[in-house]
Coordinates of C-alpha atoms and ligand atoms in Angstrom, one line a residue:
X22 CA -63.9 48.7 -26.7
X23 CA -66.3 51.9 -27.2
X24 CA -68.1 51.2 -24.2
X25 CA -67.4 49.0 -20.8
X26 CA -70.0 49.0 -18.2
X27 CA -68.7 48.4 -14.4
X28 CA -71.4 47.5 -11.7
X29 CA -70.7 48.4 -8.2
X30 CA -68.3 51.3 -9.4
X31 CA -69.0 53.1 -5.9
X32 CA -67.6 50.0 -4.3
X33 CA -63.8 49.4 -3.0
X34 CA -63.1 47.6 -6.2
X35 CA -65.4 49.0 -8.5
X36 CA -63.5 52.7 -7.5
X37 CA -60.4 51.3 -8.4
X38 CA -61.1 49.6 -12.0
X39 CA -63.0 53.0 -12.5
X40 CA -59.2 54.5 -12.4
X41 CA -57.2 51.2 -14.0
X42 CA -59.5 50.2 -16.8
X43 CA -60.1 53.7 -17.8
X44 CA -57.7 53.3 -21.3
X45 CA -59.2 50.2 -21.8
X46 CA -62.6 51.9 -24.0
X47 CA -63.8 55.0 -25.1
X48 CA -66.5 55.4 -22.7
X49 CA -66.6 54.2 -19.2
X50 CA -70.6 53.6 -17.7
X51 CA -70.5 53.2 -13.9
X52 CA -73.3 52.2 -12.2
X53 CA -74.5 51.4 -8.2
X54 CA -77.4 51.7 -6.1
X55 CA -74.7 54.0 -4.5
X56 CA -74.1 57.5 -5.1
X57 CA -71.0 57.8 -7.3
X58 CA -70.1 61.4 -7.6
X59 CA -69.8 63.2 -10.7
X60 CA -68.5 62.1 -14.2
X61 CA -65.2 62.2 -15.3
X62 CA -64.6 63.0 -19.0
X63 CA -65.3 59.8 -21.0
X64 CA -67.5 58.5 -17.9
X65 CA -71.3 57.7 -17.9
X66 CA -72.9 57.8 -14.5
X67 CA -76.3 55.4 -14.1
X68 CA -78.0 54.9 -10.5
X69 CA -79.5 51.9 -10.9
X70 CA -80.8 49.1 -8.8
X71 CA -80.0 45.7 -9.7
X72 CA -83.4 44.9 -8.9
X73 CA -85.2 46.8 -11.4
X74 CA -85.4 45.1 -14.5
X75 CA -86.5 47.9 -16.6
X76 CA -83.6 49.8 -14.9
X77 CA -80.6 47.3 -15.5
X78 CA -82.0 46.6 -19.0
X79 CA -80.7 50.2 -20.0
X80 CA -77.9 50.5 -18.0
X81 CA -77.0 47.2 -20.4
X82 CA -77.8 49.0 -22.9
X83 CA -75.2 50.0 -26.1
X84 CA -72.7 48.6 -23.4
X85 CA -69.9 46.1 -25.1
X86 CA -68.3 44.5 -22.0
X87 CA -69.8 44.5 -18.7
X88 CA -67.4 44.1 -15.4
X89 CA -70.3 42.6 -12.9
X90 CA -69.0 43.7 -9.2
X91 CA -72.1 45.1 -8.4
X92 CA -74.6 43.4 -4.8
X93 CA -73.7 42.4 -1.8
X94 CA -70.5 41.4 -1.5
X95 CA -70.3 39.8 2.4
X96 CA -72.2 37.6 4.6
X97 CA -76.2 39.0 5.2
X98 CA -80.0 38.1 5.7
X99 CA -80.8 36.9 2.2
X100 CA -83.7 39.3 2.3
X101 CA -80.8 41.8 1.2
X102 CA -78.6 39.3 -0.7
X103 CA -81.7 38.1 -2.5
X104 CA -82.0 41.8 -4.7
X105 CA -78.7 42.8 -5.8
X106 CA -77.3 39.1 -6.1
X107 CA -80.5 36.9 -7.1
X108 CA -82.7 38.8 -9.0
X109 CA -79.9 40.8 -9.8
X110 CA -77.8 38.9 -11.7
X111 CA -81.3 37.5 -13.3
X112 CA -81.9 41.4 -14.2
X113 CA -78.7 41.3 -15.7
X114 CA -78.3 38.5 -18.0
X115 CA -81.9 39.1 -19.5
X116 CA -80.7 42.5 -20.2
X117 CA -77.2 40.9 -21.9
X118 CA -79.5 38.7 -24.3
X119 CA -81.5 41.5 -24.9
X120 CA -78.4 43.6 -26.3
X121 CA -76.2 41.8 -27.9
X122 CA -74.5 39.5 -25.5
X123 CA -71.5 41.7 -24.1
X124 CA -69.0 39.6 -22.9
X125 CA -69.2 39.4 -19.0
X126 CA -67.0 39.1 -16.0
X127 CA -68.5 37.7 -13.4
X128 CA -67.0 38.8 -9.7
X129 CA -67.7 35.1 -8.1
X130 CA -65.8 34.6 -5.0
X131 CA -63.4 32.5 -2.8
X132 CA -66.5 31.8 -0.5
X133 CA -68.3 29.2 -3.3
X134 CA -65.5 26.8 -2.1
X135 CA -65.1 28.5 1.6
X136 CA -65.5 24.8 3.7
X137 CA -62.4 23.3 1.9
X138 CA -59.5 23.0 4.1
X139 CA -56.6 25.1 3.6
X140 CA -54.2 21.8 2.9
X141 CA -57.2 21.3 -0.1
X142 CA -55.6 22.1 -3.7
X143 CA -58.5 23.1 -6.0
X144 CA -58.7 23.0 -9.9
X145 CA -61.7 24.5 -12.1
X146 CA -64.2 21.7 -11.1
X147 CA -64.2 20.9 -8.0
X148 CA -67.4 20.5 -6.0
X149 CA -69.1 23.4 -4.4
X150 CA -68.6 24.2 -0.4
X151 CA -69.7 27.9 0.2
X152 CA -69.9 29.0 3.4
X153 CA -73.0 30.9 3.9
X154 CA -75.6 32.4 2.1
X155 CA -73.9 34.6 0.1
X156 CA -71.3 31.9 -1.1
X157 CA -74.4 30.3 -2.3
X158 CA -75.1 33.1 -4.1
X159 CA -72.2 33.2 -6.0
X160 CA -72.7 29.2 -7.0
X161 CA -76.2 30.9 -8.0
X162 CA -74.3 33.5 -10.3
X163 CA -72.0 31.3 -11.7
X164 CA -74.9 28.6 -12.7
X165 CA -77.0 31.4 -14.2
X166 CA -74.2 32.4 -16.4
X167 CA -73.1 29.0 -17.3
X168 CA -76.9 28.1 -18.4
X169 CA -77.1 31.2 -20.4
X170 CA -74.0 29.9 -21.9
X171 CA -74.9 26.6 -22.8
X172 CA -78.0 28.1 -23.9
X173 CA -77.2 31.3 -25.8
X174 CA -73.5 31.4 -26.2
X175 CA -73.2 34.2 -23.8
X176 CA -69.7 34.4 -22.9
X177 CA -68.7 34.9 -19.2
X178 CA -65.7 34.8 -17.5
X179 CA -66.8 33.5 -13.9
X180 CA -63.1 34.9 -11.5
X181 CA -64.0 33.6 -8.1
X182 CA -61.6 36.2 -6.1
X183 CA -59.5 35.5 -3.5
X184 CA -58.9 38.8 -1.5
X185 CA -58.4 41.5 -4.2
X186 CA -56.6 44.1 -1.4
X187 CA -54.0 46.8 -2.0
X188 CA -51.7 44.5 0.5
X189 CA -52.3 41.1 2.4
X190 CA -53.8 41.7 6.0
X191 CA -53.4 38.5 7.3
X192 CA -51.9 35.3 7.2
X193 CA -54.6 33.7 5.0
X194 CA -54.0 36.7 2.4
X195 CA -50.6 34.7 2.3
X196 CA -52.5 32.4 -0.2
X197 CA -55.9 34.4 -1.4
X198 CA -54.3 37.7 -2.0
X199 CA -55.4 39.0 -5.7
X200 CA -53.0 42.1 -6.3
X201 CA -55.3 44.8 -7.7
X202 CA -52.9 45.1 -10.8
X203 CA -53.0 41.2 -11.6
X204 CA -56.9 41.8 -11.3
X205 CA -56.7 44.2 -13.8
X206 CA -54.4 42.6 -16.2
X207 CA -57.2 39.9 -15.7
X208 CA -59.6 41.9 -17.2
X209 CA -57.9 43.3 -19.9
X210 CA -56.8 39.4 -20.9
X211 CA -60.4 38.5 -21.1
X212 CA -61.5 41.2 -23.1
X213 CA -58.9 40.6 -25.3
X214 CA -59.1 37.0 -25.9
X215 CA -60.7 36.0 -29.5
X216 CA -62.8 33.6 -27.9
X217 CA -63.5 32.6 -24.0
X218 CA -66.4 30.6 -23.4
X219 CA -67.3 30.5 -19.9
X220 CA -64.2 29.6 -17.9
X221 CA -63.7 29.1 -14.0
X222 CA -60.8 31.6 -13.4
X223 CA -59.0 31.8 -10.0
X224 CA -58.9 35.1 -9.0
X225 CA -55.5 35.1 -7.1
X226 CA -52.1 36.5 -7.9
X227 CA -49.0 33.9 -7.8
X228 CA -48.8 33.4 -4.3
X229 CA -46.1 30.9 -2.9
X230 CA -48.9 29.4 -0.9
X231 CA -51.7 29.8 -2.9
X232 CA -54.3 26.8 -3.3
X233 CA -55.7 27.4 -6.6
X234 CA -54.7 25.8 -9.5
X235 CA -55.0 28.1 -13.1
X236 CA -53.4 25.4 -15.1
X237 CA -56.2 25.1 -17.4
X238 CA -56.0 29.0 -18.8
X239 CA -53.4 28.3 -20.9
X240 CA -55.0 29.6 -24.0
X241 CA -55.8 33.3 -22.2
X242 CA -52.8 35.6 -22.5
X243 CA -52.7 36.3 -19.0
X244 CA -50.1 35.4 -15.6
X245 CA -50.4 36.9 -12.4
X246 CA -47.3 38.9 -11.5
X247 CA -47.3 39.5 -7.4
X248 CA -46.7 37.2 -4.9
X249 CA -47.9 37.5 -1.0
X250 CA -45.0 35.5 0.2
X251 CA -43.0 38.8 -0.3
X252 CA -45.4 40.4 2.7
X253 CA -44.9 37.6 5.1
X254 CA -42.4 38.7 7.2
X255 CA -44.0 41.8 7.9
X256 CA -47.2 39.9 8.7
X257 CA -45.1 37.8 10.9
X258 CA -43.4 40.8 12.6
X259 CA -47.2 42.4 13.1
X260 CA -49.2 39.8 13.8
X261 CA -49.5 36.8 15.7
X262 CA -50.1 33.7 13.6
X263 CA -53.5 32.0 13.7
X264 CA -53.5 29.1 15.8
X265 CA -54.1 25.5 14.0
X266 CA -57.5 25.5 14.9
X267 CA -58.6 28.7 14.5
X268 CA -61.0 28.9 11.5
X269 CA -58.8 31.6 9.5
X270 CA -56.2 28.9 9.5
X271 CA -58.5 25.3 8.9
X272 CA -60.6 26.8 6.4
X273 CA -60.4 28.5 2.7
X274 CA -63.0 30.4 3.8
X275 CA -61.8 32.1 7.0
X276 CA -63.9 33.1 9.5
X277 CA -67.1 33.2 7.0
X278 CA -67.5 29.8 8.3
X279 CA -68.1 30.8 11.3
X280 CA -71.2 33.1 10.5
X281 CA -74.7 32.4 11.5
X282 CA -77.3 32.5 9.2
X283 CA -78.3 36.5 10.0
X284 CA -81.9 37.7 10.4
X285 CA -82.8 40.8 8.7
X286 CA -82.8 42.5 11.9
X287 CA -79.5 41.5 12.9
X288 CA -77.6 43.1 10.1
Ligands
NAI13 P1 -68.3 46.5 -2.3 O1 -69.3 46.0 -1.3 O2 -67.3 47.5 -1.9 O3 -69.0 47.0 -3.7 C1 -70.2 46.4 -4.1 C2 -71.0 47.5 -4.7 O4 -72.2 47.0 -5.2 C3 -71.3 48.6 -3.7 O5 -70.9 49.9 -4.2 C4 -72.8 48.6 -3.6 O6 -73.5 49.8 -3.4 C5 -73.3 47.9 -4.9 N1 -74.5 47.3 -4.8 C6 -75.0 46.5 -3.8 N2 -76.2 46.1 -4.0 C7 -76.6 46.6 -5.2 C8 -77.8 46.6 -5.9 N3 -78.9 46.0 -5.5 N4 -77.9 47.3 -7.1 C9 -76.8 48.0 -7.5 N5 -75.6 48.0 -6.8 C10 -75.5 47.4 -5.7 O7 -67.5 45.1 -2.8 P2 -66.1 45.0 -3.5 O8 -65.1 44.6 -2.5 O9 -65.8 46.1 -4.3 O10 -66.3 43.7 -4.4 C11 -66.8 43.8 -5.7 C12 -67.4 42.5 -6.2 O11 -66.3 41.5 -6.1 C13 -68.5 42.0 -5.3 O12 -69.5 41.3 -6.1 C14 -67.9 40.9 -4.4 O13 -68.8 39.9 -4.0 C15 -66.8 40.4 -5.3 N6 -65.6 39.9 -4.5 C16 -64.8 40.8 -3.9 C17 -63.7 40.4 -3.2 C18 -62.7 41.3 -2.6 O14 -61.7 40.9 -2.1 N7 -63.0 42.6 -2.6 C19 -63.4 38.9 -3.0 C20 -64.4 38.1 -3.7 C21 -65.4 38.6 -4.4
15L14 C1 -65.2 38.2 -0.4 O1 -65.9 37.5 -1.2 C2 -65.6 39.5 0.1 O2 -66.3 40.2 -0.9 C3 -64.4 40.3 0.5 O3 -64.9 41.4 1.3 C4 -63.4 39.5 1.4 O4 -64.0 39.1 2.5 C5 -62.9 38.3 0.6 O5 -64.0 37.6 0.1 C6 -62.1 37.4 1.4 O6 -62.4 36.2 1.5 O7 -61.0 37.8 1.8

């Protein structure tokens, strides 16, 4: 690829794809509302707000893949979600059409599905339960992308990600954990694949007791390689298991169930 965009590159995982996709094309952009620090050889540097069309439309710009991890990533007023993750991702597909239609991946998340129980065994198409507003927003994202697919043949690789950590923290990472190397060989799989479409992808590693079921990717060279289960007897040694009915052990979700809806003021 001569050039791969990543949005939210000042973020936890946007600063580690910055370092693991780097071989993957000849120029790296990275953009966020957030400073970044200087560029690296082969690295563009764009401060852009998702929000501004005219903005996004050139950080899109001569761009041939775009790695979307950019907005609000937890629970928050929508006054805040509504900007990076709404209009946003709005901002950003206009932009797409507009040049080209770079393939996309989409960072969708666990919490689109976040009210299934944990006994619940999911496949691509099962029905929407996000947990708060900005699960909803990620339902949001993932419709937008599918429309502009059905539409315009924009192809968009929608991962809805587990817990994409450097180790499992908790006994619910037993079965969300996404190893940040399996994420990355993610990537690489969908950039490389002749064609994608615009797939549902589980964004979890192969985790003994995961819930998610990949099945339907056989056609995309990729497997997951690490496992969670190999962490739970440290996690059992540190920690004390969630009782039955606490919510990090009833729901998908975890505790983002248990959120109120925030005011701006309270966040
Ligand atoms: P993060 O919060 O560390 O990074 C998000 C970045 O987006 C930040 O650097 C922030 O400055 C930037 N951003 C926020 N609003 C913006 C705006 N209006 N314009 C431009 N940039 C803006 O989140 P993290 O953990 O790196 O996650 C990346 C993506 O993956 C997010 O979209 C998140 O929803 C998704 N995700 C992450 C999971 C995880 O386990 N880390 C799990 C599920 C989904
Ligand atoms: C997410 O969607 C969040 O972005 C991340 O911070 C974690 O909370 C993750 O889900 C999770 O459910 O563990």
């Amino acid at each position: 690829m001569k050039r791969l965009l990543i949005t939210g590159a000042a973020g936890a995982l946007g600063s580690v794809m910055r370092d693991r996709l780097a071989p993957m094309a000849d120029i790296l952009r990275l953009a966020d509302i957030a400073e970044i620090g200087p560029a690296r050889p082969n690295e563009e540097i764009i401060r852009c707000d998702l929000a501004d069309a005219a903005a996004v439309d050139a950080m899109v710009s001569g761009c041939d893949g775009i790695l979307h991890l950019g907005g609000v990533s937890v629970e928050r007023p929508f006054q805040q979600i509504l900007g990076g993750n709404i209009i946003g991702l709005y901002n950003l597909y206009e932009a797409a059409r507009a040049h080209g239609m770079p393939r996309i991946i989409f960072a969708s998340s666990n919490h689109t599905i976040g009210f299934y129980p944990q006994d619940a065994r999911l496949g691509p198409d099962c029905t929407f339960r996000p947990d708060g507003l900005y699960g909803v927003s990620k339902v949001y994202g993932e419709a937008l992308a599918r429309m502009y697919f059905e539409k315009f043949g924009q192809e968009t690789a929608l991962v809805r990600i587990g817990s994409c950590t450097p180790e499992p923290v908790n006994h619910r990472m037993l079965s969300t954990w996404f190893s940040q190397g399996d994420f990355a060989s993610l990537i690489a799989a969908v950039f490389r694949a002749p064609t994608l479409g615009c797939p549902v992808i589980w964004g979890a590693s192969a985790n003994t007791a995961g819930w998610w079921d990949n099945s339907h990717l056989d056609w995309l060279d990729w497997s997951p390689k690490d496992n969670a289960e190999s962490y739970r007897a440290r996690l059992d040694a540190e920690q004390v298991r969630p009782a039955t009915d606490d919510p990090m052990a009833q729901y998908q979700g975890g505790l983002f169930t248990q959120f109120p809806i925030y005011k701006e003021n309270e966040q």
